[in-house]
Coordinates of C-alpha atoms in Angstrom, one line a residue:
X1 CA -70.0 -141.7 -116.3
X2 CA -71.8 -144.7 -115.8
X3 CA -74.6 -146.1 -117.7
X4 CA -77.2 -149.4 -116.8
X5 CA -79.9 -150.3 -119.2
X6 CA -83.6 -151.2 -117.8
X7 CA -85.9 -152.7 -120.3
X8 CA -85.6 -150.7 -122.9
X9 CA -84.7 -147.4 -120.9
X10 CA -80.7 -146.9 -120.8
X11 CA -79.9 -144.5 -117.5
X12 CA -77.1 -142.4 -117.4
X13 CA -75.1 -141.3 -114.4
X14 CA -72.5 -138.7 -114.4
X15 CA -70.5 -139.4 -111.5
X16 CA -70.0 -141.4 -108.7
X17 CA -71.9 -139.9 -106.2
X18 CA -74.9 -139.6 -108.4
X19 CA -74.8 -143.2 -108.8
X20 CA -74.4 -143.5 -104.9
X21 CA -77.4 -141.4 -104.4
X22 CA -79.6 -142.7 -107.2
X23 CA -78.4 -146.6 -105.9
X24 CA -79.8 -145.5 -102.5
X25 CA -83.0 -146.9 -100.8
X26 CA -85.7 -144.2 -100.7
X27 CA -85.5 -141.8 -97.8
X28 CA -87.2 -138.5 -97.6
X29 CA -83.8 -136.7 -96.5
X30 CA -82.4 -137.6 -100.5
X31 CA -85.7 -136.2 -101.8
X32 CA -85.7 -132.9 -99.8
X33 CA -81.8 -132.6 -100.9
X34 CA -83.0 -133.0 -104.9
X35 CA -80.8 -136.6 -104.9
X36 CA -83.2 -139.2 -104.9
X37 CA -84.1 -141.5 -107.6
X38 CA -87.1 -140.3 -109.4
X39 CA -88.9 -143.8 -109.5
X40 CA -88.4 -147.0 -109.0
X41 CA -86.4 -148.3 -111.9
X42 CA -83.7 -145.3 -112.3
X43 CA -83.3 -146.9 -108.5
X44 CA -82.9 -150.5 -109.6
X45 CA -81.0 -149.4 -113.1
X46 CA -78.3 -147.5 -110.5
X47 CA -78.0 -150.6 -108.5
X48 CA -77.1 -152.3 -111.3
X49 CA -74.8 -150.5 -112.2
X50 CA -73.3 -149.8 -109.1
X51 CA -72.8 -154.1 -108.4
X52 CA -70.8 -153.6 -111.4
X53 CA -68.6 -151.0 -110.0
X54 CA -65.2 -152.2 -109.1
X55 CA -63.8 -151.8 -105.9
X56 CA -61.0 -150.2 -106.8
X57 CA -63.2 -147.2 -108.3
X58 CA -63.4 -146.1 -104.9
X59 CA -60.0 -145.2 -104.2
X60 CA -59.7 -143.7 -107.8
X61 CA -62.9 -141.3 -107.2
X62 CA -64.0 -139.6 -104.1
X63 CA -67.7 -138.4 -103.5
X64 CA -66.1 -135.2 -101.7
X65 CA -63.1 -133.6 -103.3
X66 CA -60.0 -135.2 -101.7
X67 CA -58.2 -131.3 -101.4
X68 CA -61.3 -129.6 -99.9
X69 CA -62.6 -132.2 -96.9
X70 CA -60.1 -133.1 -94.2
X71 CA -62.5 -136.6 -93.8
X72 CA -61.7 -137.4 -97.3
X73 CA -58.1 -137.4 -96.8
X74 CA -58.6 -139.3 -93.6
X75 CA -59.9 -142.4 -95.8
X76 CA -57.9 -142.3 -98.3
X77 CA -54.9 -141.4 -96.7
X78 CA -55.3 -144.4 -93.5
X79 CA -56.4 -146.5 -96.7
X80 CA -54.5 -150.3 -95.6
X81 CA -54.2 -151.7 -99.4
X82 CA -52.5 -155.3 -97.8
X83 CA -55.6 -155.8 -95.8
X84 CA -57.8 -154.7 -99.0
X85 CA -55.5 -157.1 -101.3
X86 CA -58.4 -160.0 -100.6
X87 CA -61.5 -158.2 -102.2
X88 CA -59.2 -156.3 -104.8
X89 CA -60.4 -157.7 -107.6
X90 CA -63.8 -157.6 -106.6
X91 CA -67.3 -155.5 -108.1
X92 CA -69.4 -154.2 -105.5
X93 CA -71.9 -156.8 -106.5
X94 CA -68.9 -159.5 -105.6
X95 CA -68.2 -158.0 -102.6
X96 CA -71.4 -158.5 -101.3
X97 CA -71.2 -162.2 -102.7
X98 CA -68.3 -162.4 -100.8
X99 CA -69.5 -161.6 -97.2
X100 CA -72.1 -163.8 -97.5
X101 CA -70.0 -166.8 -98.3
X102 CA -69.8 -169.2 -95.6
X103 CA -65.8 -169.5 -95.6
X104 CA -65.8 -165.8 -94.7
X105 CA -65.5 -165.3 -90.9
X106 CA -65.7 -163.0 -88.1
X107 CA -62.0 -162.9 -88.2
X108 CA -61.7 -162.6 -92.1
X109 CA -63.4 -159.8 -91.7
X110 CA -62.1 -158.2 -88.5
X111 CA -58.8 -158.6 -90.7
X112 CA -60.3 -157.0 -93.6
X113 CA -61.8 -153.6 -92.1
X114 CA -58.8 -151.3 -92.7
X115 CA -59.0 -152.2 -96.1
X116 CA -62.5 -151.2 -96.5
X117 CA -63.7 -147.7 -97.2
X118 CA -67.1 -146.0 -95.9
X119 CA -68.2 -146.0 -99.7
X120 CA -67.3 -149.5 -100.5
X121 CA -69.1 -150.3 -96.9
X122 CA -72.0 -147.8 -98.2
X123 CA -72.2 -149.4 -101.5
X124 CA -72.4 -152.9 -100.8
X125 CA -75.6 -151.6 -98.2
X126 CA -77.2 -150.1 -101.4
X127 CA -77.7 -153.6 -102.9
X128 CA -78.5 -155.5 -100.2
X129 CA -81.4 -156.9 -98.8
X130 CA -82.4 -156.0 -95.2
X131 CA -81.6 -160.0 -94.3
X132 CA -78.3 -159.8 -95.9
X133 CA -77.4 -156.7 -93.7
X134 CA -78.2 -158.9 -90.7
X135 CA -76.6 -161.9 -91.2
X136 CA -72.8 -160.0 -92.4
X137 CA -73.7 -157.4 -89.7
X138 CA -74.2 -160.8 -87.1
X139 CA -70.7 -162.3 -88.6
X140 CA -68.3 -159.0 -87.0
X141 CA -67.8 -159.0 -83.5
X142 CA -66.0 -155.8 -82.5
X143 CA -64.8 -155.7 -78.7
X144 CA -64.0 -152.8 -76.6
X145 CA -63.3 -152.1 -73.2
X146 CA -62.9 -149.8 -70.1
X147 CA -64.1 -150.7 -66.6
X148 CA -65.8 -154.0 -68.7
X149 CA -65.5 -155.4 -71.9
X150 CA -68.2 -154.4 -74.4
X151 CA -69.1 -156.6 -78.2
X152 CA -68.6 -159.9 -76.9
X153 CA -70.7 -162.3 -79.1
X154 CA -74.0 -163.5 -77.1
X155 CA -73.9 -159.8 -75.2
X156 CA -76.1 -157.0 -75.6
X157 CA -75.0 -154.3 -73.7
X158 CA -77.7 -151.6 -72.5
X159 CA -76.5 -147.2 -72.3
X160 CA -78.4 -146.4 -68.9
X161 CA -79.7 -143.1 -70.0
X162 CA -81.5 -141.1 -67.2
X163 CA -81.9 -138.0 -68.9
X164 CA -83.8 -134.8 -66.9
X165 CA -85.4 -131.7 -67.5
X166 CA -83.6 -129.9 -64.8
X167 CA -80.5 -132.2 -64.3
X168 CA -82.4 -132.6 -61.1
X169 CA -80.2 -134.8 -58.8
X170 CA -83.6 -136.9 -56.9
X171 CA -84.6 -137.6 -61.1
X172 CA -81.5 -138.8 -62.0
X173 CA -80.7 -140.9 -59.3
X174 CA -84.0 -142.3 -59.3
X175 CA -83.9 -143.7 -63.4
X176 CA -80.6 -145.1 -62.5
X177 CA -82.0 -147.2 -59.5
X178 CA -84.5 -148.4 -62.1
X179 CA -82.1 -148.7 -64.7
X180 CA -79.4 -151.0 -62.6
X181 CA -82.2 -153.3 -60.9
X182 CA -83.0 -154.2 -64.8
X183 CA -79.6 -154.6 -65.7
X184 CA -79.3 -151.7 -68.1
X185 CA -76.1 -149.7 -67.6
X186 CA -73.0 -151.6 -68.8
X187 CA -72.6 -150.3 -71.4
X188 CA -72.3 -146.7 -70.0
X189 CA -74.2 -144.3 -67.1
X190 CA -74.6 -141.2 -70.0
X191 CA -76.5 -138.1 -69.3
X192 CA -77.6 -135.6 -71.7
X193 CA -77.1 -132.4 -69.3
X194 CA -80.0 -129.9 -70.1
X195 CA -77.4 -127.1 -70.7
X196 CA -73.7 -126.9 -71.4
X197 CA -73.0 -125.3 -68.7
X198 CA -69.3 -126.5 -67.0
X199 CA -70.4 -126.0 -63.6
X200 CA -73.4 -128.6 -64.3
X201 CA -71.3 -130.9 -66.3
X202 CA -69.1 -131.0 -63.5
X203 CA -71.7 -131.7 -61.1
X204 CA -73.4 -134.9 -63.1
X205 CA -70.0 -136.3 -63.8
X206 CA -69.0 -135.9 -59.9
X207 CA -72.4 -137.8 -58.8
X208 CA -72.0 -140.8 -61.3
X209 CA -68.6 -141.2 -60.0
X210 CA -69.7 -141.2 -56.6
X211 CA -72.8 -143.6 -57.2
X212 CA -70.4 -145.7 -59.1
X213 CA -67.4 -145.7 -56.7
X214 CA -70.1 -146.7 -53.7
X215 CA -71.8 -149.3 -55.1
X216 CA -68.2 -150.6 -57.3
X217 CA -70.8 -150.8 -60.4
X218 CA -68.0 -152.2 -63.4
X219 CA -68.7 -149.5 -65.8
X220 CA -68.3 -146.2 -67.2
X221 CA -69.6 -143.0 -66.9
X222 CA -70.4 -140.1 -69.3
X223 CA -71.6 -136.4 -69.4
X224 CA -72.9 -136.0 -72.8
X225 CA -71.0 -132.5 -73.0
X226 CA -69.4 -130.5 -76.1
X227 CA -65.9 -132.0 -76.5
X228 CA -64.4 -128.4 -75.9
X229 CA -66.6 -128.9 -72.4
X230 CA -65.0 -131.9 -71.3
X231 CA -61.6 -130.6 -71.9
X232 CA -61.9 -128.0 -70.0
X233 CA -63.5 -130.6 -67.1
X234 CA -60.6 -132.3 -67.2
X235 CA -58.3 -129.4 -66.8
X236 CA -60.0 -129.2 -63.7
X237 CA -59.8 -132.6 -62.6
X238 CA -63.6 -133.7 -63.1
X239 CA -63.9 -137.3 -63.2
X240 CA -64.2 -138.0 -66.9
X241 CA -63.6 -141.1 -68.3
X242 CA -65.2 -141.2 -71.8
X243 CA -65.0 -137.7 -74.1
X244 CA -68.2 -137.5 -76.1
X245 CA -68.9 -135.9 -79.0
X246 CA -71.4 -135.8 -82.2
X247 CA -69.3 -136.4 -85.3
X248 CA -70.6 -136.4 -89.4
X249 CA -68.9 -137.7 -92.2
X250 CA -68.0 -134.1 -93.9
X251 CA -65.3 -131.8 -92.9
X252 CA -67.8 -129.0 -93.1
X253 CA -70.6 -130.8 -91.3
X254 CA -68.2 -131.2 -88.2
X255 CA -67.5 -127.9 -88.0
X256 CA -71.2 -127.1 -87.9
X257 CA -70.6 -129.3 -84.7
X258 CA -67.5 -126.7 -83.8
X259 CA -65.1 -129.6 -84.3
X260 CA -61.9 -130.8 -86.1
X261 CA -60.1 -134.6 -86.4
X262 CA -57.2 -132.1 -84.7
X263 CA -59.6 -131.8 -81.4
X264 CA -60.7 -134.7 -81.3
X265 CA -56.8 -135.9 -81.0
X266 CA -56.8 -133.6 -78.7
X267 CA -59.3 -135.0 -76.2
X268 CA -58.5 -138.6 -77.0
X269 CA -55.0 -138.1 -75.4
X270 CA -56.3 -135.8 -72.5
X271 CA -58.8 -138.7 -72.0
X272 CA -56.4 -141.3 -71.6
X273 CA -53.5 -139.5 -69.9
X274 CA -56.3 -139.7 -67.0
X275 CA -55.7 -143.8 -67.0
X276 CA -59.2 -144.2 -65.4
X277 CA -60.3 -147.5 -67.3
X278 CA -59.4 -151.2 -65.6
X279 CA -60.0 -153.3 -68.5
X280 CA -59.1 -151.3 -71.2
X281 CA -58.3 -147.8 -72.6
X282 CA -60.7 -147.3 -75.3
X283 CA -62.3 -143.4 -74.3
X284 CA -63.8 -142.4 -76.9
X285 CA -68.1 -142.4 -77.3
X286 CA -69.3 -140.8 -80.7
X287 CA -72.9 -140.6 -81.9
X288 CA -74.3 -140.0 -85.6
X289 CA -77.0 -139.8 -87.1
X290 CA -78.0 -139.9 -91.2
X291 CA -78.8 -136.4 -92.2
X292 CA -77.0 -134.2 -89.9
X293 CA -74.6 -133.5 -93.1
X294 CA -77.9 -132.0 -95.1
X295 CA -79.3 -130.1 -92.2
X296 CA -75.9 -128.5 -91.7
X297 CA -75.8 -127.4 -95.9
X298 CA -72.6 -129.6 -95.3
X299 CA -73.2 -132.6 -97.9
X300 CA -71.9 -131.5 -100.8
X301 CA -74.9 -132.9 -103.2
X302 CA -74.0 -137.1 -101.4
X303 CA -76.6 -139.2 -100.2
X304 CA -77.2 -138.8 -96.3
X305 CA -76.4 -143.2 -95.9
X306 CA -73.1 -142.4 -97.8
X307 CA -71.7 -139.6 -95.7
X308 CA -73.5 -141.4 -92.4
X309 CA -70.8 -144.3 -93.1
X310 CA -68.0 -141.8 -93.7
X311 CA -68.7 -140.8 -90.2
X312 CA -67.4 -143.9 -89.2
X313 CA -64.3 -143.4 -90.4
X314 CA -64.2 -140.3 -88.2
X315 CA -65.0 -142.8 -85.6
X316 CA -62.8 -145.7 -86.2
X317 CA -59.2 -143.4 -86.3
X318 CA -60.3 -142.7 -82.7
X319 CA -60.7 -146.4 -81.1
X320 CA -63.9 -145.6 -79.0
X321 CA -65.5 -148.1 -76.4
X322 CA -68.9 -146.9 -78.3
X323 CA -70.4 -145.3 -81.8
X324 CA -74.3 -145.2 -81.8
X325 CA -76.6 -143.9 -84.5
X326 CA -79.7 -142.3 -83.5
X327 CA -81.3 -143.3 -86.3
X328 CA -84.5 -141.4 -86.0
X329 CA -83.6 -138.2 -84.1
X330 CA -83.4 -135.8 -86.6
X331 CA -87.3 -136.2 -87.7
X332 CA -89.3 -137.0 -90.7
X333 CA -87.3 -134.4 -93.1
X334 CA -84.6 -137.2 -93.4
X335 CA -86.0 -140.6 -92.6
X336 CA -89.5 -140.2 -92.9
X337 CA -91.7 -143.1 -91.4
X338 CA -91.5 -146.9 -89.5
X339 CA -90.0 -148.4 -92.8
X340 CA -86.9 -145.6 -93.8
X341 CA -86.1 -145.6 -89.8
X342 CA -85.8 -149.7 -89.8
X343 CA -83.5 -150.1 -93.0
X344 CA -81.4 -146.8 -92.2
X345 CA -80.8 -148.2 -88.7
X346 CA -79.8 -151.8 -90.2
X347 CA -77.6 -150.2 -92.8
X348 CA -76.1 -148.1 -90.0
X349 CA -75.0 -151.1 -88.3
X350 CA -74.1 -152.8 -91.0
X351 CA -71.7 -150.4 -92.5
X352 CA -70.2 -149.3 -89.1
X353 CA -69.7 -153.3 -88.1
X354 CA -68.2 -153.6 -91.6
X355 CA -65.5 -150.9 -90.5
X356 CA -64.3 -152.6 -87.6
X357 CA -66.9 -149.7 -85.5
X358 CA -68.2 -151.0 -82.1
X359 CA -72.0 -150.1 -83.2
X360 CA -74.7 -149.3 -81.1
X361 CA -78.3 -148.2 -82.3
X362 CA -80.2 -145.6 -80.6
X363 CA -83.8 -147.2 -81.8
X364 CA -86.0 -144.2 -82.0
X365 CA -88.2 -141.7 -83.1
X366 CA -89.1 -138.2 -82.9
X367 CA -93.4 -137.6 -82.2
X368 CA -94.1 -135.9 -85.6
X369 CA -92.5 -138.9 -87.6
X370 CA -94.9 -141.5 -89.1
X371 CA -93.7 -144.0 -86.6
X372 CA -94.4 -146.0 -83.6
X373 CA -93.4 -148.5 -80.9
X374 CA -94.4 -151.6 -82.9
X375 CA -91.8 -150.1 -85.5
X376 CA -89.3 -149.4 -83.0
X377 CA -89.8 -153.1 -80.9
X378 CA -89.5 -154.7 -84.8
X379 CA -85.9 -152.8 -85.6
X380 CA -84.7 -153.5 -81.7
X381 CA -85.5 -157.1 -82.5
X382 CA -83.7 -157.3 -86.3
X383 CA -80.9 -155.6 -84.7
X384 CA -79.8 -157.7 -81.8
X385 CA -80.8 -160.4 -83.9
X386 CA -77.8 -159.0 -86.2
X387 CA -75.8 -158.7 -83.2
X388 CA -76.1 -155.3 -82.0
X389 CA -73.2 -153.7 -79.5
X390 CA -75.8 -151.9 -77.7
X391 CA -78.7 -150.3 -77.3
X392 CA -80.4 -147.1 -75.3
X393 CA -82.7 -147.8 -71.7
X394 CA -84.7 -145.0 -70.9
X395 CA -87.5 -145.0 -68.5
X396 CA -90.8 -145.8 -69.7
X397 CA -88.9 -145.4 -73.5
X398 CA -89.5 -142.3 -73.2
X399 CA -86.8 -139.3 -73.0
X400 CA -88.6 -136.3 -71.7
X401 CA -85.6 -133.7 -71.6
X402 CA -84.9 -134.7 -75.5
X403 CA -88.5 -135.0 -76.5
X404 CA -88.1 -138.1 -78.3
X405 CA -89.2 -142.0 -77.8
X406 CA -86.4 -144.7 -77.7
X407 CA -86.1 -147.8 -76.3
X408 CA -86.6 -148.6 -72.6
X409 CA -85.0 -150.9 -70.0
X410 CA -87.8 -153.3 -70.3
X411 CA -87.2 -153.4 -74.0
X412 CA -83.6 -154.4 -73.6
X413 CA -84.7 -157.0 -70.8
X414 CA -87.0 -158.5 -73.5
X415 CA -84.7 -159.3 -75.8
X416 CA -82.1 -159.9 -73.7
X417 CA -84.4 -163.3 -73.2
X418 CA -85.8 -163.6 -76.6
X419 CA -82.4 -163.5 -77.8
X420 CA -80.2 -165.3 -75.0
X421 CA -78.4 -162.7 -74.8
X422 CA -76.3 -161.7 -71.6
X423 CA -74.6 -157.7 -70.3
X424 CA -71.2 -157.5 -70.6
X425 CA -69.0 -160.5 -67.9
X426 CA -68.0 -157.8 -65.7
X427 CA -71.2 -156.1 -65.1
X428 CA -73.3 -159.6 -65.1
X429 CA -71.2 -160.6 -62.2
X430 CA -71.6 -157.8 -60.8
X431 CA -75.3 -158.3 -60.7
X432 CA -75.1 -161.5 -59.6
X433 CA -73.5 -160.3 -56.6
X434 CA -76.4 -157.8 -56.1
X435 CA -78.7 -160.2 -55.7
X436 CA -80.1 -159.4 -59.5
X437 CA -79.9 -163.0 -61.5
X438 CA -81.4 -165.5 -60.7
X439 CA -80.8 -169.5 -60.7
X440 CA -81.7 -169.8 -64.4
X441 CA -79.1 -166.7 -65.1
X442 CA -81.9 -164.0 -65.8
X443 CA -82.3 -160.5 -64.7
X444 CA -85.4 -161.1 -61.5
X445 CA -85.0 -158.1 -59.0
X446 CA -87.5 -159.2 -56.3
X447 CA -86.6 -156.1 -54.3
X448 CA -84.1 -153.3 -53.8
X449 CA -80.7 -154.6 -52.2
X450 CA -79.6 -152.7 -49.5
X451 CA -76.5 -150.9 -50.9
X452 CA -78.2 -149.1 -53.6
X453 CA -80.2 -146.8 -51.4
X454 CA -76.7 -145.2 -51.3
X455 CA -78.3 -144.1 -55.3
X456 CA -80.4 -141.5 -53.1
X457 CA -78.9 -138.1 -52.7
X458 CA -78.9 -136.5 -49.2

């Protein structure tokens, strides 16, 4: 039980993932699940008390029930206590005192991760301001690689995303001509197939292979298929190099998603036995999102930023080359305007940067949310500002096969510029060679080079 005292109001709250969800920045996804503060100073009275929790509560205590939730046992049982020994003796409050100090480095805390657990990550988020999750966030640099190397500070890689209604071939091919001439695409080539059909699968991963094989483009391709999909693709010798798969921070929630931490072993070693990366053999591409554990009656009465973090742990057993929240996919039920869609997205990347998780942001926003592109051009900027892995292009920012508004190539060019920032070494040089950059090192196409009208289909 823990108690904090607010003017002359003394709050009491029974257990820890009360005081999780009562500590927790309003969002309309708590409200609908009943977990919410109910005003403003039961908020600030369980922040209180939760900067005066210890760390160590958190390895005492477990929001789910360590003997019913295989994610659970996953944290505690992966737990690294000698890499935890530095912030032992710290409260939650002194942990986030801690990360802001200037003596602690991207190294101290690439060193640190395995020590840190998704609640002490969500915790610290709880009580901190939305400039002290971008300047911790902007300390970790978390590299991956493949067919190029993704996370380097001063990068900002881009997810080409050319999404169609129809899986159309002319469609596709076209958004990733406009994608590559704006240098968006190092991160990955990843379609979102209309269906799950393995026959189309099959057919998207077989033309991104051969547009990427012509044109030698240093990066990877994905077809945003059910795990139990690509397995079977790869039985059949499809050209697969990342395995994709949704993932949620509850055992129950995953299997909602019809998935275990046994299948995803599974596919991680199929994935690899293929040896298809150059640079690297990180295979793995996972995205989240806060509130898929409510709308899958999967939470088990914990706040949605709380299990969104323990999602990361799913994510960080599996080494992937990427981890992306789409922070305002789900709609207005769990994050329900402009302002819950910029802090959840910036606690996002905090918390997953803060587990040693190469974090990507999928800005966005669904048409019924109380939202809009000046809300979605301000988080873009506060997050590669914060240092950001990477971040979706879609043409026009606007995905018409998901129905949903992101962030377009344009956008990632912008800051990109604003920022200084550059695409990942292999893929830069690789548009230099296209003809793509320019003498003062920026992205200028001033026409089509000749090779990639190879991109057109037959």
């Amino acid at each position: 039980m823990y108690r904090a005292t607010v003017g002359t109001r003394q709050y009491v709250f029974p257990d820890l993932a009360t005081l999780m969800a009562k500590a927790s920045p309003l969002r309309s996804g708590d409200q609908l699940a009943g977990l919410a503060a109910e005003s403003g100073e039961e908020r600030v009275a369980a922040q209180f008390a939760l900067a005066d929790l210890p760390l160590t509560a958190f390895l005492e205590q477990s929001v789910v029930p360590y003997e019913h939730d295989a994610v659970t046992r996953l944290i505690i049982d992966t737990h690294d206590r000698a890499a935890f020994a530095p912030i032992a003796h710290l409260t939650v409050g002194g942990f986030r005192d801690w990360l802001l100090a200037d003596h602690v480095t991207g190294a101290s805390l690439a060193a640190l991760a395995p020590g840190v657990t998704p609640e002490m990550a969500a915790a610290v988020s709880k009580i901190s301001r939305v400039q002290d999750l971008m300047l911790i966030a902007a300390k970790c640099a978390v590299v991956t690689r493949f067919r190029n190397t993704i996370g380097l500070p001063g990068r900002l890689s881009v997810r080409l995303q050319p999404n169609h209604p129809t899986d159309d071939a002319h469609g596709i091919a076209a958004s990733i001509l406009d994608g590559l001439l704006l240098g968006a695409g190092d991160a990955v080539i990843g379609i979102n197939p209309a269906t799950d059909s393995p026959e189309r699968a099959h057919a998207l991963l077989s033309m991104l292979e051969d547009i990427r094989s012509k044109l030698d483009i240093p990066t990877q391709s994905c077809v945003l298929a059910h795990v139990t999909t690509v397995l079977d693709l790869i039985g059949r010798g499809s050209p697969v190099d990342l395995v994709f798969q949704s993932i949620a921070g509850t055992e129950a929630a995953n299997a909602s998603f019809g998935i275990d931490l046994a299948l995803l072993e599974e596919a991680q070693a199929a994935a690899l036995s293929l040896g298809r990366g150059t640079v690297g053999d990180n295979v793995m591409y996972f995205e989240t999102g806060q509130g898929s554990a409510l709308s899958a009656d999967a939470h088990h009465g914990v706040d949605q930023q709380t299990l969104e973090a323990r999602a990361y742990a799913v994510a960080r057993r599996f080494k992937p080359l990427l981890v992306n929240t789409v922070v305002g996919f789900i709609g207005p039920e769990y994050l329900f305007d402009g302002k819950q869609i910029m802090r959840a997205g910036l606690e996002d990347h905090f918390c997953g940067k803060l587990l040693g998780v190469p974090m990507g942001v999928d800005v966005c926003y669904t048409n019924h949310a109380e939202a809009d592109q000046d809300d979605a051009d301000a988080l873009l900027a506060l997050l590669v500002a914060a240092g950001v892995n990477f971040v979706m292009g879609v043409p026009g920012a606007d995905d018409v096969m998901l129905g949903y508004q992101s962030t377009s190539f344009h956008d990632a060019l912008a800051m990109r510029e604003v920022f200084g920032r550059r695409p990942a070494p292999e893929f830069e040089a690789w548009l230099d060679r296209q003809g793509l950059i320019d003498d003062e090192s920026r992205i200028r196409p001033h026409g089509v080079p000749g090779r990639f009208r190879l991109l057109l289909p037959a």
